[in-house]
Amino acid sequence: MLYFIGAGAGDPELLTVKGKKIIDSSDIIIYTGSLVNKELFTDIKEGAKLINSAPLNLDEVLEIIFDSNSKGLNIARVHTGDPSMYGAVREQMAALDKAGIEYEVIPGVSSVFAGAAAIKREFTLPGVTQTLILTRMAGRTPVPESEDIENLAKIQASMAIFLSIANIDKLVKKLMTSYPKETPAAVVYKASWPEQKIIISTLENIADKVKEANINKTAIIYVGRFLADEFELSKLYDKCFGHEFREAKDAWR
Ligand code: SAH
């Protein structure tokens, strides 16, 4: 059996209980070495094999999986954050489907949420926006034209941008085609790691601050009015607004 496991953003305690149990009982653990915290592996089984997939290509990873599976070994395939965001898991799943190997996916705390926790913000504020766009700028991996940052910026939603910190100047230029230059922007470097850094600024000034702080990788960029302090109170906890679990206090509602 193979499990894809979301390792969480960095802090080993952000791994789910389920993910930890599976890692600790696996025979073969293949992890994305560039970002997965090695402290996740302090309680693994004696004799378990730890393999860093960073220097391997897809075929080499699959070979290890097929070989281990044919020996009846339990395999944990550990990806950073949550596997569903830029995890390159689907290509592995397709090969497993073809080979008739069963697998399950255990979610993890994506860096997008670990970063929001670090800056103590909510993406969906009443009266501001109810939408979060998760995206990246085109790099070596292209992005469909319809999803170009300039197009997404027109929506004026909360945005969380992965894999783009090295091109922050270009990114900001594209965002400013729709967002006003004073729109709040934030960058979280290595969210939940001891070396975490937080930068809070405006769209106009964020690029300079990022460069001053020498941040050029492993960071997530947030843009939108959700970072500011103006919003309406929620309906969920409004005393005049009843719902499934609580009756409204005002009889007329
Ligand atoms: N599956 C991962 C994303 C992998 S792509 C997840 O859910 O988080 C790698 C990108 O994710 C990095 O370029 C960066 O934009 C972001 N990232 C990963 N870990 C991060 C962290 N601890 N803090 C901030 N950004 C992080």
Short mmCIF file of C-alpha atoms and ligand atoms in Angstrom, two decimals:
data_model
loop_
_atom_site.label_atom_id
_atom_site.label_comp_id
_atom_site.label_asym_id
_atom_site.label_seq_id
_atom_site.Cartn_x
_atom_site.Cartn_y
_atom_site.Cartn_z
CA MET A 1 0.00 0.00 0.00
CA LEU A 2 1.18 3.50 -0.75
CA TYR A 3 0.18 6.69 1.03
CA PHE A 4 0.75 10.18 -0.32
CA ILE A 5 1.16 12.31 2.79
CA GLY A 6 1.08 16.06 3.21
CA ALA A 7 3.98 16.90 5.50
CA GLY A 8 2.67 20.34 6.47
CA ALA A 9 4.50 23.60 5.89
CA GLY A 10 7.55 22.90 8.06
CA ASP A 11 6.84 22.65 11.78
CA PRO A 12 6.82 18.87 12.39
CA GLU A 13 3.83 19.28 14.71
CA LEU A 14 1.77 20.41 11.73
CA LEU A 15 1.82 16.86 10.38
CA THR A 16 -1.57 15.19 10.90
CA VAL A 17 -1.83 12.41 13.49
CA LYS A 18 -2.82 10.08 10.67
CA GLY A 19 0.17 11.09 8.55
CA LYS A 20 2.53 10.55 11.48
CA LYS A 21 1.13 7.09 12.24
CA ILE A 22 1.61 6.04 8.64
CA ILE A 23 5.14 7.47 8.38
CA ASP A 24 6.16 5.76 11.63
CA SER A 25 4.91 2.37 10.44
CA SER A 26 6.21 2.55 6.84
CA ASP A 27 9.08 0.47 5.44
CA ILE A 28 9.98 2.92 2.71
CA ILE A 29 9.69 6.69 3.08
CA ILE A 30 10.24 8.80 -0.02
CA TYR A 31 10.22 12.52 0.78
CA THR A 32 10.71 15.73 -1.20
CA GLY A 33 13.99 16.71 0.39
CA SER A 34 13.99 20.34 -0.68
CA LEU A 35 11.24 21.41 1.73
CA VAL A 36 10.21 18.53 4.00
CA ASN A 37 11.47 18.88 7.58
CA LYS A 38 13.67 15.86 8.49
CA GLU A 39 12.36 16.10 12.07
CA LEU A 40 9.27 14.32 10.80
CA PHE A 41 11.30 11.15 10.69
CA THR A 42 12.61 10.90 14.26
CA ASP A 43 10.24 8.05 15.24
CA ILE A 44 10.37 5.86 12.14
CA LYS A 45 10.54 2.07 12.30
CA GLU A 46 13.91 0.45 12.78
CA GLY A 47 15.22 -0.57 9.38
CA ALA A 48 12.87 1.79 7.52
CA LYS A 49 14.49 3.26 4.44
CA LEU A 50 14.46 7.05 4.00
CA ILE A 51 14.84 8.26 0.43
CA ASN A 52 15.19 11.88 -0.63
CA SER A 53 13.43 12.29 -3.99
CA ALA A 54 15.02 15.67 -4.79
CA PRO A 55 17.79 14.24 -7.00
CA LEU A 56 15.50 11.63 -8.62
CA ASN A 57 13.39 11.90 -11.76
CA LEU A 58 9.82 10.58 -12.05
CA ASP A 59 10.90 7.22 -13.49
CA GLU A 60 13.39 6.68 -10.69
CA VAL A 61 10.78 7.44 -8.03
CA LEU A 62 8.32 5.08 -9.71
CA GLU A 63 10.93 2.36 -9.91
CA ILE A 64 11.45 2.51 -6.13
CA ILE A 65 7.68 2.44 -5.61
CA PHE A 66 7.08 -0.50 -7.97
CA ASP A 67 10.00 -2.46 -6.53
CA SER A 68 8.97 -1.86 -2.89
CA ASN A 69 5.35 -2.63 -3.69
CA SER A 70 6.25 -5.95 -5.30
CA LYS A 71 8.01 -6.90 -2.05
CA GLY A 72 4.85 -6.11 -0.08
CA LEU A 73 6.43 -3.13 1.71
CA ASN A 74 4.45 -0.16 3.04
CA ILE A 75 5.40 3.06 1.32
CA ALA A 76 4.96 6.67 2.47
CA ARG A 77 5.39 9.28 -0.25
CA VAL A 78 5.79 12.52 1.68
CA HIS A 79 5.16 15.86 -0.01
CA THR A 80 5.54 19.32 1.46
CA GLY A 81 2.45 21.24 2.61
CA ASP A 82 -0.57 19.60 1.02
CA PRO A 83 0.10 17.32 -1.94
CA SER A 84 -2.72 18.88 -3.98
CA MET A 85 -0.95 22.21 -4.46
CA TYR A 86 2.02 22.07 -6.86
CA GLY A 87 2.80 18.60 -5.55
CA ALA A 88 3.48 16.86 -8.86
CA VAL A 89 1.48 13.96 -7.46
CA ARG A 90 -0.96 13.45 -10.28
CA GLU A 91 1.71 12.05 -12.61
CA GLN A 92 2.64 9.53 -9.94
CA MET A 93 -1.01 8.61 -9.38
CA ALA A 94 -1.52 8.07 -13.10
CA ALA A 95 1.38 5.60 -13.19
CA LEU A 96 0.08 3.81 -10.10
CA ASP A 97 -3.41 3.58 -11.59
CA LYS A 98 -1.94 2.08 -14.73
CA ALA A 99 0.02 -0.45 -12.71
CA GLY A 100 -3.00 -1.29 -10.56
CA ILE A 101 -1.31 -0.17 -7.32
CA GLU A 102 -3.66 1.18 -4.68
CA TYR A 103 -2.95 4.38 -2.83
CA GLU A 104 -4.54 6.88 -0.48
CA VAL A 105 -3.89 10.55 0.13
CA ILE A 106 -3.52 12.08 3.60
CA PRO A 107 -3.87 15.86 3.42
CA GLY A 108 -1.45 18.31 5.03
CA VAL A 109 -1.31 21.94 6.14
CA SER A 110 -0.38 23.84 3.00
CA SER A 111 2.01 26.76 3.29
CA VAL A 112 -0.87 28.98 2.17
CA PHE A 113 -2.61 28.28 5.47
CA ALA A 114 0.50 28.16 7.64
CA GLY A 115 1.35 31.61 6.24
CA ALA A 116 -2.13 32.97 6.99
CA ALA A 117 -1.73 31.68 10.55
CA ALA A 118 1.64 33.42 10.84
CA ILE A 119 0.17 36.78 9.83
CA LYS A 120 -3.08 36.10 11.73
CA ARG A 121 -5.42 36.90 8.87
CA GLU A 122 -8.65 35.52 7.36
CA PHE A 123 -8.92 35.39 3.57
CA THR A 124 -12.70 35.68 3.46
CA LEU A 125 -13.91 38.84 5.12
CA PRO A 126 -17.57 39.91 4.93
CA GLY A 127 -17.94 43.07 2.87
CA VAL A 128 -14.42 42.67 1.46
CA THR A 129 -14.17 39.37 -0.41
CA GLN A 130 -15.42 35.83 -0.15
CA THR A 131 -12.91 34.37 -2.57
CA LEU A 132 -9.31 33.22 -2.33
CA ILE A 133 -7.30 32.65 -5.48
CA LEU A 134 -4.36 30.25 -5.15
CA THR A 135 -1.99 30.68 -8.04
CA ARG A 136 1.55 31.19 -9.26
CA MET A 137 3.20 33.26 -11.93
CA ALA A 138 4.51 31.48 -15.00
CA GLY A 139 8.11 30.39 -14.50
CA ARG A 140 9.73 27.40 -16.10
CA THR A 141 6.29 25.85 -15.77
CA PRO A 142 3.91 27.81 -17.99
CA VAL A 143 0.50 29.06 -16.80
CA PRO A 144 -2.52 29.11 -19.17
CA GLU A 145 -2.97 32.59 -20.62
CA SER A 146 -6.47 32.98 -19.21
CA GLU A 147 -4.94 32.61 -15.74
CA ASP A 148 -2.31 35.28 -16.19
CA ILE A 149 -1.92 37.34 -13.00
CA GLU A 150 -3.32 40.40 -14.82
CA ASN A 151 -6.54 38.53 -15.50
CA LEU A 152 -6.85 37.16 -11.99
CA ALA A 153 -6.11 40.58 -10.48
CA LYS A 154 -9.26 41.96 -12.14
CA ILE A 155 -11.36 39.91 -9.71
CA GLN A 156 -9.92 41.84 -6.72
CA ALA A 157 -10.21 38.78 -4.50
CA SER A 158 -7.73 37.68 -1.83
CA MET A 159 -4.73 36.19 -3.58
CA ALA A 160 -2.03 33.78 -2.40
CA ILE A 161 0.80 33.38 -4.86
CA PHE A 162 3.18 30.41 -4.73
CA LEU A 163 6.47 29.87 -6.51
CA SER A 164 6.87 33.47 -7.62
CA ILE A 165 9.00 35.30 -5.05
CA ALA A 166 12.06 35.32 -7.32
CA ASN A 167 10.04 37.38 -9.84
CA ILE A 168 8.43 39.75 -7.40
CA ASP A 169 9.03 42.86 -9.54
CA LYS A 170 7.23 41.43 -12.53
CA LEU A 171 4.48 40.03 -10.32
CA VAL A 172 3.81 43.38 -8.65
CA LYS A 173 3.65 45.12 -12.02
CA LYS A 174 1.01 42.68 -13.21
CA LEU A 175 -0.99 42.96 -9.98
CA MET A 176 -0.96 46.77 -10.13
CA THR A 177 -2.78 46.74 -13.47
CA SER A 178 -5.92 46.21 -11.34
CA TYR A 179 -5.16 46.45 -7.61
CA PRO A 180 -4.52 50.02 -6.40
CA LYS A 181 -0.85 50.52 -5.45
CA GLU A 182 -1.75 51.01 -1.78
CA THR A 183 -3.38 47.56 -1.59
CA PRO A 184 -1.88 45.66 1.33
CA ALA A 185 0.58 42.91 0.45
CA ALA A 186 2.45 40.44 2.64
CA VAL A 187 5.19 37.87 2.23
CA VAL A 188 5.80 34.94 4.54
CA TYR A 189 9.15 33.22 4.17
CA LYS A 190 9.41 29.66 5.52
CA ALA A 191 6.08 29.77 7.34
CA SER A 192 6.14 27.73 10.57
CA TRP A 193 9.92 27.09 10.42
CA PRO A 194 12.17 28.63 13.10
CA GLU A 195 13.65 30.95 10.43
CA GLN A 196 10.21 32.27 9.40
CA LYS A 197 10.12 35.91 8.26
CA ILE A 198 7.08 38.11 7.77
CA ILE A 199 6.89 41.24 5.65
CA ILE A 200 3.77 43.37 5.64
CA SER A 201 3.61 46.31 3.27
CA THR A 202 1.75 47.65 0.26
CA LEU A 203 1.84 46.45 -3.30
CA GLU A 204 3.91 49.49 -4.18
CA ASN A 205 6.64 48.79 -1.59
CA ILE A 206 6.64 45.04 -1.07
CA ALA A 207 9.26 44.20 -3.72
CA ASP A 208 11.87 46.51 -2.17
CA LYS A 209 11.23 45.11 1.30
CA VAL A 210 11.54 41.54 0.04
CA LYS A 211 14.90 42.36 -1.54
CA GLU A 212 16.11 44.16 1.60
CA ALA A 213 15.28 41.02 3.57
CA ASN A 214 17.10 38.87 1.00
CA ILE A 215 14.12 36.64 0.40
CA ASN A 216 14.22 34.85 -2.94
CA LYS A 217 12.72 31.42 -2.31
CA THR A 218 10.31 29.40 -0.14
CA ALA A 219 7.91 32.26 0.36
CA ILE A 220 4.27 32.85 -0.27
CA ILE A 221 2.93 36.22 -1.37
CA TYR A 222 -0.45 37.52 -0.24
CA VAL A 223 -2.33 40.41 -1.79
CA GLY A 224 -5.70 41.93 -1.08
CA ARG A 225 -7.80 44.01 1.24
CA PHE A 226 -8.20 41.01 3.54
CA LEU A 227 -4.84 42.03 4.99
CA ALA A 228 -6.25 45.38 6.14
CA ASP A 229 -8.48 46.06 9.12
CA GLU A 230 -11.77 47.11 7.53
CA PHE A 231 -14.54 44.57 7.30
CA GLU A 232 -18.09 43.84 8.41
CA LEU A 233 -18.98 41.47 11.21
CA SER A 234 -19.87 37.92 10.16
CA LYS A 235 -23.41 36.67 9.83
CA LEU A 236 -22.31 33.42 11.46
CA TYR A 237 -21.93 35.00 14.89
CA ASP A 238 -24.42 37.84 14.39
CA LYS A 239 -26.93 37.71 17.26
CA CYS A 240 -29.72 38.74 14.86
CA PHE A 241 -28.94 36.02 12.37
CA GLY A 242 -30.09 32.49 13.14
CA HIS A 243 -28.86 29.31 11.51
CA GLU A 244 -28.92 25.55 11.88
CA PHE A 245 -27.14 25.58 15.25
CA ARG A 246 -28.39 28.81 16.82
CA GLU A 247 -31.68 30.71 16.83
CA ALA A 248 -31.83 34.40 16.02
CA LYS A 249 -32.49 36.64 19.03
CA ASP A 250 -34.76 39.06 17.13
CA ALA A 251 -38.18 37.52 16.63
CA TRP A 252 -38.73 39.21 13.26
CA ARG A 253 -35.95 37.24 11.55
N1 SAH B 1 2.49 21.60 -1.69
C1 SAH B 1 3.13 22.77 -1.13
C2 SAH B 1 3.60 23.73 -2.21
C3 SAH B 1 4.77 23.19 -2.99
S1 SAH B 1 5.36 24.31 -4.20
C4 SAH B 1 2.17 23.44 -0.15
O1 SAH B 1 1.01 23.04 -0.06
O2 SAH B 1 2.60 24.34 0.56
C5 SAH B 1 6.62 25.18 -3.32
C6 SAH B 1 6.20 26.59 -3.02
O3 SAH B 1 5.32 26.60 -1.92
C7 SAH B 1 7.33 27.53 -2.64
O4 SAH B 1 7.91 28.12 -3.77
C8 SAH B 1 6.61 28.57 -1.82
O5 SAH B 1 5.90 29.48 -2.64
C9 SAH B 1 5.58 27.71 -1.11
N2 SAH B 1 6.04 27.22 0.21
C10 SAH B 1 6.30 25.95 0.57
N3 SAH B 1 6.61 25.88 1.87
C11 SAH B 1 6.54 27.14 2.35
C12 SAH B 1 6.70 27.72 3.64
N4 SAH B 1 6.99 27.00 4.70
N5 SAH B 1 6.51 29.06 3.75
C13 SAH B 1 6.19 29.83 2.70
N6 SAH B 1 6.02 29.33 1.46
C14 SAH B 1 6.18 28.01 1.29
#
